[in-house]
Short mmCIF file of C-alpha atoms and ligand atoms in Angstrom, two decimals:
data_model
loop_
_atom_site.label_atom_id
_atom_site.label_comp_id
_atom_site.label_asym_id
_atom_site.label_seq_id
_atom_site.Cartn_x
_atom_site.Cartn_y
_atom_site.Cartn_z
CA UNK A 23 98.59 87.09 100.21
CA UNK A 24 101.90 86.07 101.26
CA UNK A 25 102.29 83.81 98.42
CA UNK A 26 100.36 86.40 95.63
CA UNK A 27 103.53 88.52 96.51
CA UNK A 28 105.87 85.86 96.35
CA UNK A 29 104.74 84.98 93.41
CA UNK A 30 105.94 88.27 91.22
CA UNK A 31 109.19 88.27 90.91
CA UNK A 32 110.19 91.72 91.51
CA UNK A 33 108.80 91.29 94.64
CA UNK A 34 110.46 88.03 95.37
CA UNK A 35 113.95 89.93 94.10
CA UNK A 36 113.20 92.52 97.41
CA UNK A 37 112.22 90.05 99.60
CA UNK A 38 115.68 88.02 98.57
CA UNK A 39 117.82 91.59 99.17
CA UNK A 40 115.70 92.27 102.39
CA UNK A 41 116.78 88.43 103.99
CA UNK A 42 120.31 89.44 102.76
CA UNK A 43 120.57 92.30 105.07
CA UNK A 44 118.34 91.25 107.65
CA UNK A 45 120.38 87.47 108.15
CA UNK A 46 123.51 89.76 108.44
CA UNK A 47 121.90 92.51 111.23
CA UNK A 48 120.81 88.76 112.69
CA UNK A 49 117.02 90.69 113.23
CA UNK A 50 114.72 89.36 116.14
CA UNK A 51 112.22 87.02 114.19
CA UNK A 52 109.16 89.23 115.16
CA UNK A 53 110.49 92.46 114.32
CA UNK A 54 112.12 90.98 111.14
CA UNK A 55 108.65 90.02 109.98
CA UNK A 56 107.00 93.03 110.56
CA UNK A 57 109.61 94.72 108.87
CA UNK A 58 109.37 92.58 105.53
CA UNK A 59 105.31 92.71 105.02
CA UNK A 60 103.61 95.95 103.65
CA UNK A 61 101.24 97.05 106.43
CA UNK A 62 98.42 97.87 103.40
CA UNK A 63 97.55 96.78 100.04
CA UNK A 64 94.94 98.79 98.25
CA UNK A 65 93.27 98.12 94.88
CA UNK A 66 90.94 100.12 93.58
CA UNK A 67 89.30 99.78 90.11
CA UNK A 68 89.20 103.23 87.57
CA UNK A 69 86.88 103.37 85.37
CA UNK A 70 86.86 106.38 82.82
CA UNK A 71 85.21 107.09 79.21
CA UNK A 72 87.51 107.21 76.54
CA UNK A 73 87.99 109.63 73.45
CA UNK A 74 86.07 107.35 71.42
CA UNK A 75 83.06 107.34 73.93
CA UNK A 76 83.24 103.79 75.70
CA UNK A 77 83.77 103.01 79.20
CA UNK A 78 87.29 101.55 80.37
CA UNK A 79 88.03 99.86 83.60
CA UNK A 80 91.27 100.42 84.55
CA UNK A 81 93.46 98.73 88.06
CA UNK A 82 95.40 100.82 90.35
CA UNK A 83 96.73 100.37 93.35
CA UNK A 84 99.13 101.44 96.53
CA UNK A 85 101.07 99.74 98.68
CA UNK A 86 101.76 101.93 102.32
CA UNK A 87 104.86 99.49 103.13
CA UNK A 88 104.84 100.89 107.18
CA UNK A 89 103.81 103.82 108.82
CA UNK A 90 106.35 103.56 111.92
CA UNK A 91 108.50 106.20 110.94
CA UNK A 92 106.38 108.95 110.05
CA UNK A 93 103.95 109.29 106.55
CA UNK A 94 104.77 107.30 103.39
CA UNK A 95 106.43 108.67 100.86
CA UNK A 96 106.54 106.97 96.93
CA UNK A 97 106.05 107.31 93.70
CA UNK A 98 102.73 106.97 91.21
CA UNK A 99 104.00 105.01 88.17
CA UNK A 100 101.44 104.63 84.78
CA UNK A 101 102.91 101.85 82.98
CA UNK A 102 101.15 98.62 81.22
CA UNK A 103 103.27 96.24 83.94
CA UNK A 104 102.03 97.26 87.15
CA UNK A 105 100.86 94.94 89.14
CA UNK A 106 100.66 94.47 92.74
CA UNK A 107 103.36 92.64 93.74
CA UNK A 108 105.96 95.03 91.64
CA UNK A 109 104.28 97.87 93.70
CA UNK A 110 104.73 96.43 96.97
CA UNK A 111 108.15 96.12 96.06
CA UNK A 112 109.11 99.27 95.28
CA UNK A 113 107.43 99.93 98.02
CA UNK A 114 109.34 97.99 100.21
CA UNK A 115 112.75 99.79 98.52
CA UNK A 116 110.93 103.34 99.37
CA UNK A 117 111.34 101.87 103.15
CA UNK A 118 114.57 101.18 103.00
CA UNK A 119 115.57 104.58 100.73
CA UNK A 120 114.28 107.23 103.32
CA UNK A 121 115.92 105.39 106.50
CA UNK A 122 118.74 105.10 104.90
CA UNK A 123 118.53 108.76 104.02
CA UNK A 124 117.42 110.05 107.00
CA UNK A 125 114.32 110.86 106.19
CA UNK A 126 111.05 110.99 108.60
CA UNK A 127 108.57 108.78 105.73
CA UNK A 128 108.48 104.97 105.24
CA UNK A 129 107.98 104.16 102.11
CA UNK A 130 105.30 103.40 99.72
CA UNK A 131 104.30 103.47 95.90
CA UNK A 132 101.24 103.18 93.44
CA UNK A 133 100.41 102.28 90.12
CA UNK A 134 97.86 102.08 87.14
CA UNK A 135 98.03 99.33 84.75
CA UNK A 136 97.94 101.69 81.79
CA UNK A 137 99.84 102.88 78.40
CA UNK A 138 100.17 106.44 78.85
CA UNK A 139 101.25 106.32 75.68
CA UNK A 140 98.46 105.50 73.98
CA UNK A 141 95.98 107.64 76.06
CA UNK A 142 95.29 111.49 75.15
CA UNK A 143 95.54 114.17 77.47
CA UNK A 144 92.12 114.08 78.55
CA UNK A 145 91.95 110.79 79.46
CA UNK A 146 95.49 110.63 81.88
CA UNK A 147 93.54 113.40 83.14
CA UNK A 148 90.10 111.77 83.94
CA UNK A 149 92.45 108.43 85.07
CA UNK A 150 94.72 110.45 87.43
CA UNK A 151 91.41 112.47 88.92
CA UNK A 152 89.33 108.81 89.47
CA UNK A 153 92.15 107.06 91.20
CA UNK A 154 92.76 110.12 93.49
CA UNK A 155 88.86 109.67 94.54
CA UNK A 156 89.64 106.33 94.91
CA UNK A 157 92.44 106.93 97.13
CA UNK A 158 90.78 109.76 99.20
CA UNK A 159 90.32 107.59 102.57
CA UNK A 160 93.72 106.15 102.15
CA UNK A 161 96.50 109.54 101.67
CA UNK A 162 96.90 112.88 103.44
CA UNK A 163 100.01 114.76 104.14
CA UNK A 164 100.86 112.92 107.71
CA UNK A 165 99.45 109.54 106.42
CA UNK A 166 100.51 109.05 102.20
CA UNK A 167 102.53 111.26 100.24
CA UNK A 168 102.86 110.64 96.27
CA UNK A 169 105.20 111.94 93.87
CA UNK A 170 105.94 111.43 90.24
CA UNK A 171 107.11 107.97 88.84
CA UNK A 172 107.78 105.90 85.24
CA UNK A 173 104.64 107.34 83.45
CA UNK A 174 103.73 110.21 85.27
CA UNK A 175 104.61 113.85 85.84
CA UNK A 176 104.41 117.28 87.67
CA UNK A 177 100.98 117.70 85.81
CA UNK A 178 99.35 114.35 87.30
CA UNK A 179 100.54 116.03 90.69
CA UNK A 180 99.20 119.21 90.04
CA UNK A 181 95.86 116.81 89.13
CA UNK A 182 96.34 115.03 92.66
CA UNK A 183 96.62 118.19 94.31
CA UNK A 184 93.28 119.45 92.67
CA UNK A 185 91.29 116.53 93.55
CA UNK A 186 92.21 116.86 97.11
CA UNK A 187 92.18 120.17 97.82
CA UNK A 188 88.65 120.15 95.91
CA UNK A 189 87.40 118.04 98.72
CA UNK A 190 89.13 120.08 101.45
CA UNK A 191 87.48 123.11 100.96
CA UNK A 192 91.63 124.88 101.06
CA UNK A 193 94.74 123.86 98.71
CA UNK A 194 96.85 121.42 100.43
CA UNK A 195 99.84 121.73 98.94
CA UNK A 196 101.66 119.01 101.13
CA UNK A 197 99.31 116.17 99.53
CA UNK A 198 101.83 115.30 96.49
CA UNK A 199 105.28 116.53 95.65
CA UNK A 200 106.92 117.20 92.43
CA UNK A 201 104.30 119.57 92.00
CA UNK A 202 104.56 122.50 89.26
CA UNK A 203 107.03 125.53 91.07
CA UNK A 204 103.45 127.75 90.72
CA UNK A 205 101.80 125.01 92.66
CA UNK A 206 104.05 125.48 95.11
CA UNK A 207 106.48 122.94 94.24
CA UNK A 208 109.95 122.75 94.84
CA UNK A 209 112.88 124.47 92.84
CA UNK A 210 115.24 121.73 92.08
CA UNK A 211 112.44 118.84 91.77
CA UNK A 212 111.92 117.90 88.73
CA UNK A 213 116.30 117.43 88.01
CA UNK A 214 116.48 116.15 91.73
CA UNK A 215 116.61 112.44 91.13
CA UNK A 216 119.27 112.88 88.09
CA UNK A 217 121.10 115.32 89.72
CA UNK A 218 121.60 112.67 92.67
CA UNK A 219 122.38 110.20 90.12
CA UNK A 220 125.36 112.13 88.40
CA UNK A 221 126.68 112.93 92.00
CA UNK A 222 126.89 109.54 93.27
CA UNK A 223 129.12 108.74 90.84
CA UNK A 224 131.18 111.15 90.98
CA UNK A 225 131.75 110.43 94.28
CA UNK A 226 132.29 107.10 93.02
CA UNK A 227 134.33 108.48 90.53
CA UNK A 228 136.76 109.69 93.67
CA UNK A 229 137.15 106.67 95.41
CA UNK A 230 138.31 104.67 92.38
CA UNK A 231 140.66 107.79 90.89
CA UNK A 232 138.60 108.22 87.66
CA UNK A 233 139.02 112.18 86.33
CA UNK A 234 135.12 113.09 85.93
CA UNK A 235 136.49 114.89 82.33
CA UNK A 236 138.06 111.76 81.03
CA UNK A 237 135.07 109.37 81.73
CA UNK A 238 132.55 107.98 79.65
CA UNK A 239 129.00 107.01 80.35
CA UNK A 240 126.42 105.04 79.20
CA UNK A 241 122.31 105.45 80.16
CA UNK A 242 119.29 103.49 79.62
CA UNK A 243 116.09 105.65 80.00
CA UNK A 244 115.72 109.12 78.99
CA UNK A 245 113.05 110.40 80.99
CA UNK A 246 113.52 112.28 84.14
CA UNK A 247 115.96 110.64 85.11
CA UNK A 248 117.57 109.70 82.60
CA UNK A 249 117.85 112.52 81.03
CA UNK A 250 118.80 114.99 84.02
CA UNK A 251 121.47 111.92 85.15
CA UNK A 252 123.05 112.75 81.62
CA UNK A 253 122.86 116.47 81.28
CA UNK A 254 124.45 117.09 84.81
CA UNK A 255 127.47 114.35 83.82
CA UNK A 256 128.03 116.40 81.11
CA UNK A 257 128.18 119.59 82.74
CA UNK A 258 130.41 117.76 84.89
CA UNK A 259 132.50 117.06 82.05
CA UNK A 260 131.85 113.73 81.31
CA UNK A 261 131.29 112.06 77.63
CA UNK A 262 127.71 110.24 77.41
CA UNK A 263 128.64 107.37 74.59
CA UNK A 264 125.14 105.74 74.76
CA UNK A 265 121.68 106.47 75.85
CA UNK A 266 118.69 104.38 74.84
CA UNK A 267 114.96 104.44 75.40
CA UNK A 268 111.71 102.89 74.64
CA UNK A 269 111.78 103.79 70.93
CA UNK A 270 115.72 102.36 70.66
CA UNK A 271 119.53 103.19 71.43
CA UNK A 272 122.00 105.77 69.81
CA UNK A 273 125.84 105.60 70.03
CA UNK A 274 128.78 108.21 69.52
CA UNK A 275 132.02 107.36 70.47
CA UNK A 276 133.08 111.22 70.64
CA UNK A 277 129.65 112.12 73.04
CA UNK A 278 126.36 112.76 72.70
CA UNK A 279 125.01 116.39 72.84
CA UNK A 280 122.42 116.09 75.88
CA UNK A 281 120.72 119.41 75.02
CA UNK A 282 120.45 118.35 71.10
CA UNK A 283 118.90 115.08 72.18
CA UNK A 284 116.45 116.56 74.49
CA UNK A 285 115.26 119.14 71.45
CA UNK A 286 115.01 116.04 69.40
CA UNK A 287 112.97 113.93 72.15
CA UNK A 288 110.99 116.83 72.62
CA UNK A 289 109.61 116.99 69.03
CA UNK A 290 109.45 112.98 68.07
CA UNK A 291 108.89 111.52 71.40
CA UNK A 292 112.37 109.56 71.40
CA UNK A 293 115.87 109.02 70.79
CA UNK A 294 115.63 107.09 67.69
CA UNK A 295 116.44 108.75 64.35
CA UNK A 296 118.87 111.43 66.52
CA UNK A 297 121.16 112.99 63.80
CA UNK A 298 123.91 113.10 66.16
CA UNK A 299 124.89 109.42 66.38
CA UNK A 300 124.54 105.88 65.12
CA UNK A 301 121.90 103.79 66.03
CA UNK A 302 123.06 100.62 68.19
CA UNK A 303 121.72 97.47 69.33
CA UNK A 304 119.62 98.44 72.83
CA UNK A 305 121.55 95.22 74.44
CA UNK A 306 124.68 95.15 72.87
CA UNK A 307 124.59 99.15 74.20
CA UNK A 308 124.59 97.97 78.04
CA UNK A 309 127.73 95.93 77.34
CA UNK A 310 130.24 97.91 75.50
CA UNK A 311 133.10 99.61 77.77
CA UNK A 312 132.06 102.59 79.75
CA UNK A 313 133.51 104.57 83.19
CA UNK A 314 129.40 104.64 84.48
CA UNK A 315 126.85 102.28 83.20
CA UNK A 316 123.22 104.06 84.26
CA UNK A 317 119.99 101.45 84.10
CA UNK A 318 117.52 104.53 84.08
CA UNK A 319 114.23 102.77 82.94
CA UNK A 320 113.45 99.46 83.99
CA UNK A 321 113.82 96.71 86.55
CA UNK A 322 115.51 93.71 86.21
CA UNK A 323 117.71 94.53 83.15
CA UNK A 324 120.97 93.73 84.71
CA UNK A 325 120.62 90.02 84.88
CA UNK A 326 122.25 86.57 84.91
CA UNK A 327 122.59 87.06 81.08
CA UNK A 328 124.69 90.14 80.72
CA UNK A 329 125.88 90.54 84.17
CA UNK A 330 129.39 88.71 83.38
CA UNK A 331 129.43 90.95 80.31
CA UNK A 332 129.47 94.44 81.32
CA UNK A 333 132.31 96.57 80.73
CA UNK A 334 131.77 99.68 83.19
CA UNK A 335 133.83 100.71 86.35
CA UNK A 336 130.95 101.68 88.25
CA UNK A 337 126.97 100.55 87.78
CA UNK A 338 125.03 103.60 89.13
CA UNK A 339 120.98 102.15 89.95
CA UNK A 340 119.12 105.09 88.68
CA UNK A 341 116.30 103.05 88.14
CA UNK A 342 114.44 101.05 90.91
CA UNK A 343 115.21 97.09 91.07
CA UNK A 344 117.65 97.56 87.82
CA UNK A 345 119.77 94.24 88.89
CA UNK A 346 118.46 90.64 89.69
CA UNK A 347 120.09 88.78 92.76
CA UNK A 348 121.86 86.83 89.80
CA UNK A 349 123.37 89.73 88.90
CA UNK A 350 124.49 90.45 91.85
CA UNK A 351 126.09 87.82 92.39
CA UNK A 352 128.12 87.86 89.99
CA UNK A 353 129.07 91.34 90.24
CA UNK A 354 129.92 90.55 92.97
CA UNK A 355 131.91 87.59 92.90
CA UNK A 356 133.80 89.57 89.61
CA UNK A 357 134.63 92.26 92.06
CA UNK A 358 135.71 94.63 89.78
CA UNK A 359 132.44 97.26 89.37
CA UNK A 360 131.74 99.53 92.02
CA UNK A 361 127.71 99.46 92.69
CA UNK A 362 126.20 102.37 93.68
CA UNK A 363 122.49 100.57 94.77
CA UNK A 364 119.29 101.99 93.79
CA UNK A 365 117.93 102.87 97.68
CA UNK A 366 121.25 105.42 97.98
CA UNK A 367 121.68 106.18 93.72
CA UNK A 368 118.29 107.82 93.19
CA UNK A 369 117.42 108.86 96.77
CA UNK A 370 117.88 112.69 95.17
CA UNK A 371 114.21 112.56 94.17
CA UNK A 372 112.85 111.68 97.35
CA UNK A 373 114.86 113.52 99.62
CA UNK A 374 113.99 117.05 97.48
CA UNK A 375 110.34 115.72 97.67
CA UNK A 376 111.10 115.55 101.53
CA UNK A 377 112.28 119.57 101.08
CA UNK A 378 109.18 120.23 98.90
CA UNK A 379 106.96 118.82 101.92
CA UNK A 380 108.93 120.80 104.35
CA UNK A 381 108.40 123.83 102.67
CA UNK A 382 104.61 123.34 101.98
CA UNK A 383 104.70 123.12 105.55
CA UNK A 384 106.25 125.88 106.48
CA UNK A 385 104.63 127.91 103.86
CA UNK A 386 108.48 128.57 102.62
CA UNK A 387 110.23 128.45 99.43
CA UNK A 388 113.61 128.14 98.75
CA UNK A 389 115.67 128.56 96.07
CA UNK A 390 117.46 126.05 93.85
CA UNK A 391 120.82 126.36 95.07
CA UNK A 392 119.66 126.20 98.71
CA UNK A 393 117.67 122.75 97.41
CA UNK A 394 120.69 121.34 95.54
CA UNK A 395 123.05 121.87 98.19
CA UNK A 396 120.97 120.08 100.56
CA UNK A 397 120.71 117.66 98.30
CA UNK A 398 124.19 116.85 97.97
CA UNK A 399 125.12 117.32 101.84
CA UNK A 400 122.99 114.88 102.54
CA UNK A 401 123.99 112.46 99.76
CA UNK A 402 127.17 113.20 100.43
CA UNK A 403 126.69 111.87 104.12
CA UNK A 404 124.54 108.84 102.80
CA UNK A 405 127.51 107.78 100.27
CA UNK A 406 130.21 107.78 103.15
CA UNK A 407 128.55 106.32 105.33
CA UNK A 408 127.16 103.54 103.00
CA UNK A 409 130.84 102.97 101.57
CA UNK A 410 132.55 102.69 104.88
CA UNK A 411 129.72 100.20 106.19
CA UNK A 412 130.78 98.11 103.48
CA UNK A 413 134.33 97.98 103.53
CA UNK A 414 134.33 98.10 107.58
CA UNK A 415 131.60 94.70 107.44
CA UNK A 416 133.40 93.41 104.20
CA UNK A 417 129.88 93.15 101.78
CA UNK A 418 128.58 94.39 98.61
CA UNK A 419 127.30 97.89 98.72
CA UNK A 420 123.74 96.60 98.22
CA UNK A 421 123.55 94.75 101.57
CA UNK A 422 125.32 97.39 103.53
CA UNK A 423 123.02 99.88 102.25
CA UNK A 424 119.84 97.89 102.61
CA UNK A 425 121.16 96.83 106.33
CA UNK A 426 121.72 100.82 107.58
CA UNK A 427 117.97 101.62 106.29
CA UNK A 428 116.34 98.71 107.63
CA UNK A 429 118.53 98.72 110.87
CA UNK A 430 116.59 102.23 111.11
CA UNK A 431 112.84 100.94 110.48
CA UNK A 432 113.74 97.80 113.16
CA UNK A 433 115.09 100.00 115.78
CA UNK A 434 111.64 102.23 115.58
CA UNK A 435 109.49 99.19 115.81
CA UNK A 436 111.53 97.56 118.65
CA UNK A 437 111.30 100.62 120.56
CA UNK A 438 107.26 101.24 119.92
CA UNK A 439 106.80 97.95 120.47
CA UNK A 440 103.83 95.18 119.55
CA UNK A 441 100.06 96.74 120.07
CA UNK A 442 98.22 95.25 121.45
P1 LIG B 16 110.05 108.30 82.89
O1 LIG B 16 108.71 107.76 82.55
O2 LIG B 16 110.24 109.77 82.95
O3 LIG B 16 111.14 107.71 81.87
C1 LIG B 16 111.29 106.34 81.64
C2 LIG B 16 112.26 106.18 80.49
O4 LIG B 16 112.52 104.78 80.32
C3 LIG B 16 111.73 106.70 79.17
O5 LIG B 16 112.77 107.35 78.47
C4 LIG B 16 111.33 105.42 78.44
O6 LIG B 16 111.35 105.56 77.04
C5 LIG B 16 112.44 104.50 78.93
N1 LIG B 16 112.13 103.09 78.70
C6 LIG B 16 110.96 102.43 78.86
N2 LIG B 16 111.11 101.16 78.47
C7 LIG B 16 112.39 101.02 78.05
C8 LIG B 16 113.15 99.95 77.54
N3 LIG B 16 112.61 98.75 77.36
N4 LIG B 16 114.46 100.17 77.23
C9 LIG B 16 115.02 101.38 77.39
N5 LIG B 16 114.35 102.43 77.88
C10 LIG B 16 113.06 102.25 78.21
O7 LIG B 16 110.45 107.60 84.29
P2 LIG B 16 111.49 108.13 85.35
O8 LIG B 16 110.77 108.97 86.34
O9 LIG B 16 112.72 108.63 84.66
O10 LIG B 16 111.82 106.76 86.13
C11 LIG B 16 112.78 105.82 85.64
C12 LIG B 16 113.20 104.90 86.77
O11 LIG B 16 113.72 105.69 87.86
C13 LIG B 16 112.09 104.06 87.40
O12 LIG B 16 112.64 102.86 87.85
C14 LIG B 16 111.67 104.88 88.61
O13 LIG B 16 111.05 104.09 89.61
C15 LIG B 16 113.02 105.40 89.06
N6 LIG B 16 112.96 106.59 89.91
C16 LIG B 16 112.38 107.74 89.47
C17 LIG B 16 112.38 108.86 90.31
C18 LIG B 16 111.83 110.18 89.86
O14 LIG B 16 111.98 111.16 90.61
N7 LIG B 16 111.24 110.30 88.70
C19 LIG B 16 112.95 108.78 91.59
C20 LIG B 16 113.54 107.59 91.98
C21 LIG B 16 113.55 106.50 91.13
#
């Protein structure tokens, strides 16, 4: 199994980070394997009957990276890549993420090999409901927590949440977050993980003397994150130049109008064809200058091949894995772009999902404000004391971010020590 995970290379790109950081925190051997390998792998097959009447077998699966720390805590993503090994990698991130936050969870994530985009309502509905069966021995609210990823939503939640309570016999809220707000989901969820995104880099923003209302920005992906990463810059004041997406990439020099764009998404299903700029090139759009460049989609789309070619002051990881160790090394070696890494840029989603779990516990809601300025306290805390790691220990911000979180998870598993 070692080797089937070794062999995908998102996997092999956290495993690479992961010997980074650990080589530098010089971890005990024993402890520094149990850290790296996820402590289960579950696939499950799906099969549901489609629109036109015939059976489909879909995969899905979920990694639980470690439970040392408390329940894990990750995404569901429905996209036609997933495979194992990318799940058990963004597993492994999840890990680091909510250590580095502060947050009791370690981290895992889950996945359908699917198109979403080619499947009706119905049918996302049937696939959601047979992979939570699936998954019924496996999650609970102390032991797996999901939450919305590429390719899913606060509907497939509300699904998730169905399912389970069904078999329950009483709603159990706590099961999923990013829930609907009438399902007892949290105000400030579904903007959460943008919202973190535009904050980072403000903060960024700060240490490097940019004026937030002079800046320029430039996203890739405009789904949820994506698109709440561009409408909070530009409340913030800043001019979004580019944003792309699965259907193509639009450009306008003078700004894009975020809450134009979103009508227009809304009715064709993408940015293409947008009346309010030009189209561009989706690649030439990640190179052209730009205060924040914002990889909001995929993984592995900062690479050896436009790394030395970017133009931004500050790359802000909205996305999960959005940069290649190739990449990063020459980032680094350029030394002139301020990286704000993926486990500290887009922890907004999962430390809100921590507050929506809190609050399903308690049987307490609060209000958006009191979410969002949680939120930012504790990013706030989580920026600082990534960017003074760094410069204190001389290293990228990647390694000193990755080294605080899994400094956490090795410190719990030292101290429970090796059963039996
Ligand atoms: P989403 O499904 O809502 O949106 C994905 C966006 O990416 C869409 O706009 C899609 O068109 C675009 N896209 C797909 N392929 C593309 C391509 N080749 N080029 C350009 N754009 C492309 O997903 P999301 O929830 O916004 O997640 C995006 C990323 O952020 C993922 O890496 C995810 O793991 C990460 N993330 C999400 C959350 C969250 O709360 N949703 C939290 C943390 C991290």
């Amino acid at each position: 199994m070692k080797n089937d995970l070794m062999a995908n290379d998102v996997f092999k790109m956290a495993s690479t980070q992961f010997d980074r950081a650990a080589d530098y925190l010089d971890l005990d051997e024993s402890v520094r394997e149990r850290c790296k390998w996820p402590k289960r792998l579950i696939t499950v097959t799906v099969p549901i009957q489609r629109d036109s009447g015939e059976t489909e077998v879909f995969f899905g699966y979920r990694v639980q990276h470690h439970l040392s720390r408390g329940p894990v805590k990750g995404g569901l993503r429905f996209h036609p890549n997933v495979t194992l090994g990318e799940v058990a990698a963004l597993a492994m991130w999840m890990n680091w993420k909510c250590a580095l936050m502060g947050l009791p969870y370690g981290g895992g994530k889950g996945g359908i090999t699917c198109d979403p985009r080619t499947m009706s309502l119905k049918e996302t509905e049937n696939l959601t409901r047979r992979f939570t069966t699936e998954m019924l021995p496996f999650i609970g609210p102390e032991t797996d927590v999901m939450a919305p990823d590429m390719g899913t939503n606060a509907q497939t939640m509300a699904w998730i949440t169905d399912v389970y309570s069904t078999h329950a016999g009483h709603l159990v809220p706590s099961i999923v977050t990013g829930k609907p707000v009438e399902l007892l989901g949290s105000e400030g969820r579904n903007q959460a993980t943008g919202h973190g995104v535009a904050f980072t880099i403000t903060r960024a923003f700060n240490k490097l003397g940019i004026d937030d209302t002079k800046a320029t920005a430039i996203i890739q992906g405009f789904g949820n994150v994506g698109s709440h990463a561009a409408f909070t810059l530009s409340r913030y004041g800043v001019k979004i130049t580019g944003i792309s997406d699965v259907t193509g990439a639009i450009w306008n020099p003078k700004g894009i109008d975020v809450e134009e764009l979103v009508k227009h998404v809304a009715e064709t299903k993408g940015v293409k064809g947008f009346s309010g700029a030009e189209e561009i090139d989706p690649e030439e759009m990640l190179i052209q200058p730009c205060d924040a460049l914002v990889p909001a989609a995929l993984e592995r789309v900062i690479n050896k091949g436009n790394a030395a070619k970017l133009q931004c002051r500050v790359l802000a990881e909205g996305a999960n894995g959005p940069t290649t160790p190739g990449a990063d090394a020459i980032i680094e070696e350029r030394g002139d772009i301020f990286l704000i890494p993926d486990v500290l840029c887009n922890a907004g989603g999962v430390t809100v999902s921590y507050f929506e779990w809190v609050q399903n516990l308690q049987h307490y809601q609060w209000t958006e404000q009191e979410v969002l300025t949680k939120l930012e306290t504790m990013l706030e805390k989580a920026f600082e004391n990534v960017y003074h790691f760094a410069q204190t220990n001389n290293m990228s911000q990647r390694v000193a971010a990755l080294a605080l979180g899994i400094h956490e998870v090795a410190k719990v598993k030292a101290t429970r020590g090796l059963f039996p």
